[in-house]
XYZ file of C-alpha atoms in Angstrom:
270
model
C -4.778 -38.141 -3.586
C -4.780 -34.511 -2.344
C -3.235 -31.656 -5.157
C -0.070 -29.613 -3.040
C -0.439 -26.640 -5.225
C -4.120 -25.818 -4.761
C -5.105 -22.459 -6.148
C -6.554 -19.659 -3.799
C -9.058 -16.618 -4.056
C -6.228 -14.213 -3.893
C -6.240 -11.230 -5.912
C -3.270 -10.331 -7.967
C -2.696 -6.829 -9.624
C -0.003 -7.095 -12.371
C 1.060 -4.124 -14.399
C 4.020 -4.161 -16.675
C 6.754 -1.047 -17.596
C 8.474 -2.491 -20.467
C 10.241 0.952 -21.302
C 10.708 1.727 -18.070
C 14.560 1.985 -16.619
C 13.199 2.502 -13.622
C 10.004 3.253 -11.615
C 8.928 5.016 -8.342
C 6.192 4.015 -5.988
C 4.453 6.102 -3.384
C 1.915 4.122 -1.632
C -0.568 5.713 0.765
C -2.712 4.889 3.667
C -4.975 5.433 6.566
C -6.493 8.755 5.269
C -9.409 9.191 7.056
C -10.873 11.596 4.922
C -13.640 12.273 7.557
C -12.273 12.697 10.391
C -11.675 16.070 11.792
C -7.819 14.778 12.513
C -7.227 14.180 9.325
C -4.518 16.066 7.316
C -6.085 17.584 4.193
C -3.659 19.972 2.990
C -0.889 17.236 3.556
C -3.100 14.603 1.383
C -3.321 17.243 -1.467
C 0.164 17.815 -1.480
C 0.842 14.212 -1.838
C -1.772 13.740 -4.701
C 0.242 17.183 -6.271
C 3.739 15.700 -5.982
C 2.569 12.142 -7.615
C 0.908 13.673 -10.318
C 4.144 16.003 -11.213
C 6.745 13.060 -10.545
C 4.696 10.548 -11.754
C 4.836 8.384 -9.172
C 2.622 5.317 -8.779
C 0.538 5.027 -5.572
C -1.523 2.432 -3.815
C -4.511 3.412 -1.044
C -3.806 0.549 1.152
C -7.183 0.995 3.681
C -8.644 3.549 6.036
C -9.179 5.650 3.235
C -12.312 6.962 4.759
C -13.244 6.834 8.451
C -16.911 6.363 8.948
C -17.883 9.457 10.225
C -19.954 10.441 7.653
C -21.675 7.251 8.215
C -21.839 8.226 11.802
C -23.614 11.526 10.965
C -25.987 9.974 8.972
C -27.211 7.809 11.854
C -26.982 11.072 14.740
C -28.995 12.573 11.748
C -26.181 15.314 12.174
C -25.582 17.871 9.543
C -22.817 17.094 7.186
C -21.979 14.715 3.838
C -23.878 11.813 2.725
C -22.252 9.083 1.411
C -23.196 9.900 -2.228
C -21.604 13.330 -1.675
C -18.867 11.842 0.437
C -17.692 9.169 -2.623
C -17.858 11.715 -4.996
C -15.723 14.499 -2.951
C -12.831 11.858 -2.549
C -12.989 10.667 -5.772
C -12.845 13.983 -7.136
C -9.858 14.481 -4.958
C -7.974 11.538 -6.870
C -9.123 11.823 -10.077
C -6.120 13.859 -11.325
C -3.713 10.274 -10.497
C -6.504 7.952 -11.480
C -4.230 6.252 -13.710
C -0.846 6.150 -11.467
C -3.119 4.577 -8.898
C -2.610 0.193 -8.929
C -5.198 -0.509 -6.534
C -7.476 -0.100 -3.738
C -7.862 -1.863 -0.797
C -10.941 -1.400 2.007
C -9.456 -1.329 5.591
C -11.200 -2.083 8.840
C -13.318 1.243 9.233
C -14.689 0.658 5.575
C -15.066 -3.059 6.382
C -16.903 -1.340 9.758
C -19.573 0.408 7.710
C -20.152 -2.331 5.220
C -21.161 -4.640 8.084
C -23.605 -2.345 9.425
C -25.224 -1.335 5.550
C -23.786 -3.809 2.931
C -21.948 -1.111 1.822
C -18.117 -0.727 0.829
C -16.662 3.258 0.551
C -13.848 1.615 -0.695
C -14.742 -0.553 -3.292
C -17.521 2.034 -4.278
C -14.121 4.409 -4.552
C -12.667 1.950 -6.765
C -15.352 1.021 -9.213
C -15.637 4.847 -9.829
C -11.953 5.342 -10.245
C -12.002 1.867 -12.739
C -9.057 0.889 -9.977
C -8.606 -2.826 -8.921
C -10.142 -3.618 -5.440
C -8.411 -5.965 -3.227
C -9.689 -7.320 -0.070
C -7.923 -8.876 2.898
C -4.641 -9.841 1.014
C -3.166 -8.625 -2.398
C -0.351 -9.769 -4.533
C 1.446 -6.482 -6.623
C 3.160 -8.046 -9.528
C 5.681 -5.257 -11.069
C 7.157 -5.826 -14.401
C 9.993 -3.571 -15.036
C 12.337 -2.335 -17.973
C 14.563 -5.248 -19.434
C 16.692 -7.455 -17.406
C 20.198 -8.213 -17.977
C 21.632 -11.880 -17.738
C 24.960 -10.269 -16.039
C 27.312 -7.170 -15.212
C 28.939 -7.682 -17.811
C 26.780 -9.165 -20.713
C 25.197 -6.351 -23.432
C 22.227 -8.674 -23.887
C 18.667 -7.912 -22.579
C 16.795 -11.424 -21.569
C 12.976 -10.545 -19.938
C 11.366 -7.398 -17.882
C 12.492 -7.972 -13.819
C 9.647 -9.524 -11.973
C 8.720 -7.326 -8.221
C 6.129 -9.421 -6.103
C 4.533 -8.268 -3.133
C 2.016 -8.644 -0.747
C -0.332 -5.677 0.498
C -2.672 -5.703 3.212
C -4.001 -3.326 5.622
C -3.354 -4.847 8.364
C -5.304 -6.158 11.798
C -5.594 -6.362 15.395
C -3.887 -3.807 17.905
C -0.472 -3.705 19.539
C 1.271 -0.767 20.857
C 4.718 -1.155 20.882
C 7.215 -1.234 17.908
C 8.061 -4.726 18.150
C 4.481 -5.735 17.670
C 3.222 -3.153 15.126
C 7.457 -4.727 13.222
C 6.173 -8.854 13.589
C 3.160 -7.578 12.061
C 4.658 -6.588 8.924
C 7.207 -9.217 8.900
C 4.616 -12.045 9.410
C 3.700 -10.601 6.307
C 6.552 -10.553 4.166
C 6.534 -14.371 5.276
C 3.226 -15.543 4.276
C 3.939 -16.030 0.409
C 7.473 -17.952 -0.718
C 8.871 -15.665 -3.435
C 7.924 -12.416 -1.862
C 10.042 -9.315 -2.439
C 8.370 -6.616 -0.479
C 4.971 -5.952 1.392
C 3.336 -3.118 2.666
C 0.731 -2.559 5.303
C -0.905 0.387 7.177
C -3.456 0.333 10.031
C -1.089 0.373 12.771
C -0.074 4.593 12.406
C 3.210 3.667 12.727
C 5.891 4.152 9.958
C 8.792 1.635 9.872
C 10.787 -0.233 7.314
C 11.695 -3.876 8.619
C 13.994 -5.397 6.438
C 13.989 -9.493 6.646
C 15.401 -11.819 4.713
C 14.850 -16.231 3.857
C 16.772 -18.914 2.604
C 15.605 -20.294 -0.791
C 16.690 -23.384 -2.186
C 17.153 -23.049 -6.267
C 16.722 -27.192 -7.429
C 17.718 -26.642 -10.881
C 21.086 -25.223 -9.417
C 20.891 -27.299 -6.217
C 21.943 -23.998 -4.242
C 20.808 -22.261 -1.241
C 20.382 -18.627 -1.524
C 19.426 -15.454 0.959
C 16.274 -13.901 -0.558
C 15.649 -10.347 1.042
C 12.058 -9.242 1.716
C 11.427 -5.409 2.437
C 8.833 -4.975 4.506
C 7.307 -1.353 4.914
C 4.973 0.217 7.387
C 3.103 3.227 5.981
C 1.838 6.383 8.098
C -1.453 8.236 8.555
C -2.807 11.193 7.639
C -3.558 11.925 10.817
C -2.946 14.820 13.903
C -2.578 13.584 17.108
C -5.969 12.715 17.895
C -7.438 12.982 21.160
C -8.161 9.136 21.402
C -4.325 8.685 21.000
C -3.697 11.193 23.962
C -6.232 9.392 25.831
C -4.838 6.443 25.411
C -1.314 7.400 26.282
C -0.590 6.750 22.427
C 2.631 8.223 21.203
C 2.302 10.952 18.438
C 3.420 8.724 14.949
C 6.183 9.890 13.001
C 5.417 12.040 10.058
C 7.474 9.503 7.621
C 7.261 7.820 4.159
C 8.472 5.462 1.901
C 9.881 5.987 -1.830
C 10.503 2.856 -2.975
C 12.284 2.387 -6.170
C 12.323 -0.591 -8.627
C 15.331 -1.091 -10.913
C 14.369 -1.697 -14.666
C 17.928 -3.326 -15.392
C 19.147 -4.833 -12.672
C 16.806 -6.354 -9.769
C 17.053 -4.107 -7.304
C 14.402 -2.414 -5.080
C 15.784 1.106 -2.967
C 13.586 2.163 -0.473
C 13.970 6.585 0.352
C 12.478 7.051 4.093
C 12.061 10.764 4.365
C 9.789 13.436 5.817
C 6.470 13.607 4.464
């Protein structure tokens, strides 16, 4: 007789704001520290504005781009990977703690199949931040929830799930790079939000799913927000090449409600 329910090796990160009316969640992605595209002075702003709002943040992949490993095998001048971890870990020491996880991405994922070595979980393990591979769950505990509108009574913290991944495969246009990340919000059945990167291409694809409460014997519309992050990237010449557009310099401040369940999601200019 086969078990329904059988328990995966999925990796859940669960932190809890008891005191918390509300929190505020910044998550960032496709960095590429190395490469010469990459935006430095934007990244450092970012880390700056976290650290004085307090903001939680995620690296969801890419976080380093494998030139340094490249270098190292051109026996070019530059980092090594010893000097390489510790300069980006330097970099986000000052947020170590608003920081919920780290995730490797495929150019991490690139290097480790060529050494047996992970940037990204290396990153992690010096930061003492979770590492999550392939898929995530992001369990957010939040303030105190009320039974009602109307009732002055606090019952338990509200419960945020999510799934985070970094994403896969190509696709150019928006309505591939948007299935991506709603295929996503789909995969697990009481999802409230995910969050992906990879594809350079910020969006915010809202989706929604009936649910079917037995104790009630109701059907209800359970909305999923599913969210697209940018990169830290110019306009590389690979993406002129390639008769890539230029991505949209946009983010995603998304903002969980401590007393009601409620998630608000800011897009705005990075």
């Amino acid at each position: 007789m086969s078990n329904i329910h059988t328990p995966l090796d999925v990796k859940v990160v669960q932190r809890s704001f008891p005191e918390a009316k509300e929190i505020h969640l910044l998550p960032l992605g496709d960095l590429h520290w190395d490469s010469r595209y990459s935006n430095h002075s934007l990244i450092e702003r970012k880390i700056q504005e976290i650290k004085e709002n307090n903001y939680l943040t995620l690296l969801i992949g890419d976080t380093f781009d494998k030139l340094f490993f490249n270098w190292l095998l051109k026996e070019q001048q530059g980092d090594d990977l010893n000097v390489a971890l510790v300069t980006v870990a330097n970099l986000f020491k000052p947020i170590q703690e608003n920081i919920l996880l780290i995730m490797d991405g495929n150019h991490e994922r690139g290097m480790e199949k060529k050494t047996g070595f992970n940037m990204a979980e290396a990153l992690a393990n010096v930061l003492e931040i979770p590492f999550i591979r392939g898929i995530g769950v992001l369990h957010l505990r939040v303030g105190k929830y009320r039974k009602n509108q109307t009732s002055k009574s606090f019952s338990r913290m509200n419960s945020y799930v999510g799934l985070v991944a970094h994403g896969y495969g190509g696709g150019r246009t928006k309505g591939a790079k948007a299935n991506k990340a709603a295929a996503l919000g789909d995969v697990m059945e009481n999802c409230d939000f995910s969050i992906m990167g990879h594809v350079h291409d910020p969006n915010l694809i809202p989706n929604s799913r009936l649910v079917y409460d037995p104790q009630r014997k109701t059907v209800y519309a359970r909305e999923i927000r599913n969210v697209i992050l940018s990169a830290f990237q110019n306009y590389s010449n690979y993406a002129q090449e390639s008769f890539m557009r230029p991505s949209p310099q946009l983010e995603y401040l998304m903002r969980f409600d401590g007393m009601y369940k409620n998630i608000e999601i800011l897009e705005r200019s990075m």
